[in-house]
Each structure stands twice: as structure tokens, then as C-alpha cells.
Short mmCIF file of C-alpha atoms in Angstrom, two decimals:
data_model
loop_
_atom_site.label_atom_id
_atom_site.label_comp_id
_atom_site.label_asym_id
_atom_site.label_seq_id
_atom_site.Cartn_x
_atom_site.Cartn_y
_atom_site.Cartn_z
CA UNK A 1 -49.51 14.54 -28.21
CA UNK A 2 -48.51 17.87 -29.44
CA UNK A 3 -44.39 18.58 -29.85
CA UNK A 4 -42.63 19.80 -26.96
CA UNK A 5 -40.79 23.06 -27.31
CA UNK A 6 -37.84 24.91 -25.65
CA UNK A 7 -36.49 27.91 -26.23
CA UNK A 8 -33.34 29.37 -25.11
CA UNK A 9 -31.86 32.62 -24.93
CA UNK A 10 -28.36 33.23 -25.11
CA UNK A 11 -26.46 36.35 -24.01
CA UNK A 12 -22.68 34.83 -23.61
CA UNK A 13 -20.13 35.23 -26.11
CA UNK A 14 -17.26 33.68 -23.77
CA UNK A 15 -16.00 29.56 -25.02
CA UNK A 16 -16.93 28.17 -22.15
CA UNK A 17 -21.01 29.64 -22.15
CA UNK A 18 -20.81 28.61 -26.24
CA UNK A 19 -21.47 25.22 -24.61
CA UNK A 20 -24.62 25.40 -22.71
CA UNK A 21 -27.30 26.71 -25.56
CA UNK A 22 -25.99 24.49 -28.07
CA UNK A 23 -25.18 21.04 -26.25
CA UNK A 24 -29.52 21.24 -24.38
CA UNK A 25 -30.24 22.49 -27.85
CA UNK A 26 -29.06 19.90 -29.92
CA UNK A 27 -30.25 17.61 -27.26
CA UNK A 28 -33.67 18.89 -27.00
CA UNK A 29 -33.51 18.21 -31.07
CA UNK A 30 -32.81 14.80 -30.94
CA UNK A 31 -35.97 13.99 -28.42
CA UNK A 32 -37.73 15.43 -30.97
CA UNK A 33 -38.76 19.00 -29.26
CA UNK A 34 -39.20 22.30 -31.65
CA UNK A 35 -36.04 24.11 -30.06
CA UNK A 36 -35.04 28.01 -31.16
CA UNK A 37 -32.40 29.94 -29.46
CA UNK A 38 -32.27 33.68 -29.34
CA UNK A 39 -28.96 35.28 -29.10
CA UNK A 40 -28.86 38.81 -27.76
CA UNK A 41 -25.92 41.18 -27.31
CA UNK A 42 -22.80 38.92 -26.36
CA UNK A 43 -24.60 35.85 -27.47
CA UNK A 44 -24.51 37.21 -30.90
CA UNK A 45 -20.48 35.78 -31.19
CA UNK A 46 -21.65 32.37 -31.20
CA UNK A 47 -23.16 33.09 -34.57
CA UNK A 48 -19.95 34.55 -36.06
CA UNK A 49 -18.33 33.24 -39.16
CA UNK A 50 -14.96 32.87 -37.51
CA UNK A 51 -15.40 31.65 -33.69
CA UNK A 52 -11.70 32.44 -33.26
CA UNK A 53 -13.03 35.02 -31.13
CA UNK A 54 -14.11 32.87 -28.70
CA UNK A 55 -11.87 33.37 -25.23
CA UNK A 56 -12.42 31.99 -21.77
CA UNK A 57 -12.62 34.82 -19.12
CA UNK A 58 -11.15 33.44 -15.74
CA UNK A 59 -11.82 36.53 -14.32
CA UNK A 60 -14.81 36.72 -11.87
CA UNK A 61 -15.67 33.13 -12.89
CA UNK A 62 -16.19 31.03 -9.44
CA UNK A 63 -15.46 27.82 -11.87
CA UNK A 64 -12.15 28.81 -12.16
CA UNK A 65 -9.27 27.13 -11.53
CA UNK A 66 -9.21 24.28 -13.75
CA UNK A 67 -6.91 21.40 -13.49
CA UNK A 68 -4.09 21.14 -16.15
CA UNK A 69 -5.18 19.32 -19.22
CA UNK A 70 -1.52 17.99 -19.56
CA UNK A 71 1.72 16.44 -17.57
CA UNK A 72 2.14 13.40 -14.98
CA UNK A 73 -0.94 13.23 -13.30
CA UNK A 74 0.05 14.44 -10.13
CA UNK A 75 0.34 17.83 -11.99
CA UNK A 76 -2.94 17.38 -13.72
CA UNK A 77 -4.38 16.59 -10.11
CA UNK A 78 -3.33 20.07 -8.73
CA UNK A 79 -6.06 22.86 -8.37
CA UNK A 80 -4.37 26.52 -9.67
CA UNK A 81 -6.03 28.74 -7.14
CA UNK A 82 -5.23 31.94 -8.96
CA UNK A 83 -6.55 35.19 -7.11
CA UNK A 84 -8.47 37.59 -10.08
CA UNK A 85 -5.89 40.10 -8.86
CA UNK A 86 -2.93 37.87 -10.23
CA UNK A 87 -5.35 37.20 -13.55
CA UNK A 88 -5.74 40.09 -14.13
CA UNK A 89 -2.37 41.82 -13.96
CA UNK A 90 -1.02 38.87 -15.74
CA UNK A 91 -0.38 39.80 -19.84
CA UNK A 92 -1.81 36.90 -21.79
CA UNK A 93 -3.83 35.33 -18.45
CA UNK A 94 -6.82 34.74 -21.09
CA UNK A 95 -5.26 33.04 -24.16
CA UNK A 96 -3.37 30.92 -21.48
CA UNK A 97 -6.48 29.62 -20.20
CA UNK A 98 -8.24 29.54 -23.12
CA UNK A 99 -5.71 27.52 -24.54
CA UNK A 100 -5.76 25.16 -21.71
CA UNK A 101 -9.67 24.89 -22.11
CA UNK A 102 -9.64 24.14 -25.72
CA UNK A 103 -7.00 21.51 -24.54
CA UNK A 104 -8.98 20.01 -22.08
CA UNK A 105 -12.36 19.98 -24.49
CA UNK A 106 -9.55 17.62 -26.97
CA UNK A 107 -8.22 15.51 -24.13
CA UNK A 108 -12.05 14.71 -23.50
CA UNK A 109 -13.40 14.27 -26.54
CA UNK A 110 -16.23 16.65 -26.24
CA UNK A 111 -17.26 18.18 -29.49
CA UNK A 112 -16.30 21.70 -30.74
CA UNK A 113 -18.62 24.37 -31.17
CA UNK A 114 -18.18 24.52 -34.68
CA UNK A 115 -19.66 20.89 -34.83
CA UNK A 116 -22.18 21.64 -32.27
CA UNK A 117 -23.61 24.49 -33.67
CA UNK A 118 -23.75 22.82 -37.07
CA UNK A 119 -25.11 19.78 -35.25
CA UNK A 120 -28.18 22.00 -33.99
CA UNK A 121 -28.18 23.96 -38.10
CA UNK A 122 -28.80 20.27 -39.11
CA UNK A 123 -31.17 19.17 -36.59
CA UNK A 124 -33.38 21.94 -37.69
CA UNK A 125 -32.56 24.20 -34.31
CA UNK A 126 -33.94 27.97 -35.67
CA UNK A 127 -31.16 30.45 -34.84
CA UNK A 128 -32.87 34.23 -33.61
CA UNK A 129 -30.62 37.27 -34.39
CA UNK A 130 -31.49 39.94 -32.26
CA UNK A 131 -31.53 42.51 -35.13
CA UNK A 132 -31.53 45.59 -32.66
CA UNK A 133 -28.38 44.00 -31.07
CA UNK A 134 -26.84 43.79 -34.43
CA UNK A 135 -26.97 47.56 -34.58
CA UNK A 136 -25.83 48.71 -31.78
CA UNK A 137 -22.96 46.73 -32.01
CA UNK A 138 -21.83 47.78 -35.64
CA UNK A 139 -22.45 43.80 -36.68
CA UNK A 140 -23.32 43.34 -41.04
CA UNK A 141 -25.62 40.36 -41.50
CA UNK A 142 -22.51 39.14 -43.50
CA UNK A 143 -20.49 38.76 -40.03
CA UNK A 144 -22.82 35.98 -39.50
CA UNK A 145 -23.29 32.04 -40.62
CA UNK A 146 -25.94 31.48 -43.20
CA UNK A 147 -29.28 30.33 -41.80
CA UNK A 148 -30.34 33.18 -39.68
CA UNK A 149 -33.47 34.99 -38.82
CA UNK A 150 -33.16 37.89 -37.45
CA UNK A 151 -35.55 39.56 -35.29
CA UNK A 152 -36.31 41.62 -32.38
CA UNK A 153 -37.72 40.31 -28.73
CA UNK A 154 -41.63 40.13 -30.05
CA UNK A 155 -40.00 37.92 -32.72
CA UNK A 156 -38.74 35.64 -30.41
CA UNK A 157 -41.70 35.85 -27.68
CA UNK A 158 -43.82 34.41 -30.20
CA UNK A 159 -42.23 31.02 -29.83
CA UNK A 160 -41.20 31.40 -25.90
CA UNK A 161 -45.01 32.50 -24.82
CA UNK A 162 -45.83 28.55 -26.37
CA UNK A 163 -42.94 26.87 -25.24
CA UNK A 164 -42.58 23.91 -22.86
CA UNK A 165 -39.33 25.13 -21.65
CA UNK A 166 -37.53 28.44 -21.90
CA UNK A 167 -33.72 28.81 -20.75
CA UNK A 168 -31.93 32.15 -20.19
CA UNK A 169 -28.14 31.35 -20.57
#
């Protein structure tokens, strides 16, 4: 039986849509399928040397409110039903919240992105680049981690026209 492939394409550059690509691609990875992801415009931060960058963006998100990672749980039981009006007005409304996410990712245990995406580096995932994104953006090919290809849509449609599976994200 031939290899199963998926291939995703990943246009988020938010903390909380760094999850998605890399947790079904390192998962994909480890049932043994040939897995790329292409990351286009926004996507392209999840491939950044530093993924301090990384913020959650309340605004417009439906998700949104969390509970509170922390306190009696009573207080962690509350839903903060924030209007995007108050979020938005409110200095700081994004580093609060992604504080509070990067909290709750500890308090769970889930992995970081750092370790996932070097989970799906060392489970052979190929990373895409789209080089045309990474020009009109202003990016250097030395913003990025080590382990790249970088390529335009044919590059990546030459995997994604074979594949089992293919994810926009």
C-alpha cells in the first residue's frame, strides 16, 4: 500500500492557529503519512526564529472568552463575556489574553509550539515558504528557522494535487 499523504496550508500567524497545522501534522507523521505544510502570508510567523511574536487576538474570535487559567475554582469556572467593543478599547486587551492562554497551555500540559514545530522538523514534516509572501512582506530567509524550502503555489501543488488529505488552516 502506497504512503498516505496530507498536506496543509497555513495562513495564521495568531498563538492560538500555531496549534492546528502543527499538532495534525506531527500527528499525521507519526501514522506514518508524507505530511508538508505550506505557510502563506500570516502563516509565515510560525516559521520565525523568535515566536515571541506570537499574540492571541480576542477580537472577532467567537472562541473567546476563555475561563481563567488561575484562582479558586469558582473563579476559574466563570465565563468573561467581554464585548469586542470593550477589547478593543482596552490598552493591553491582547498581551492580557495572551498571557492567560500561554497560562492555560502550562496548566494543561499541552506542548509549546517551539516543541511542536521541532517535533514535526524531526519527524521529517517538509516546511513550504511561500517565497512570493516573503517579499511582499520585507521577510530575509535569515528571519526564518533552518530547514526551509521555499517556494511558490506550483511548488506546493505538486505535493497537494497527490495528496490523501489537504487542510487549509
Amino acid at each position: 500500500m502506497d504512503q498516505k499523504k496530507l498536506a496543509i496550508i497555513a495562513t495564521k500567524g495568531t498563538l492560538d492557529w500555531a496549534y492546528p497545522p502543527f499538532i495534525l501534522a506531527s500527528t499525521a507523521a507519526a501514522l506514518d503519512y508524507e505530511t508538508q505544510i505550506f505557510f502563506t502570508f500570516y502563516g509565515l510567523q510560525l516559521l520565525r526564529k523568535d515566536l515571541s511574536v506570537l499574540k492571541v487576538s480576542p477580537l472577532g474570535n467567537p472562541g473567546m472568552p476563555m475561563k481563567m487559567p488561575f484562582g479558586p475554582k469558582w473563579f476559574r469556572g466563570l465565563n468573561w463575556n467581554i464585548p469586542n467593543a470593550v477589547q478593543s478599547l482596552v490598552p493591553g486587551y491582547e498581551a492580557v489574553a495572551t498571557s492567560l492562554m500561554k497560562q492555560t497551555i502550562k496548566n494543561n500540559g499541552v506542548a509549546t509550539i517551539p516543541d511542536l514545530r521541532e517535533m514535526c522538523q524531526e519527524a521529517d514534516v517538509k516546511f513550504i515558504a511561500c517565497q512570493m509572501t516573503v517579499e511582499l512582506f520585507g521577510f530575509e530567509h535569515s528571519d526564518f528557522i533552518d530547514g526551509l524550502e521555499y517556494g511558490g503555489a506550483a511548488t506546493f501543488f505538486e505535493f497537494a494535487g497527490e495528496s490523501d488529505i489537504c487542510l487549509y488552516i
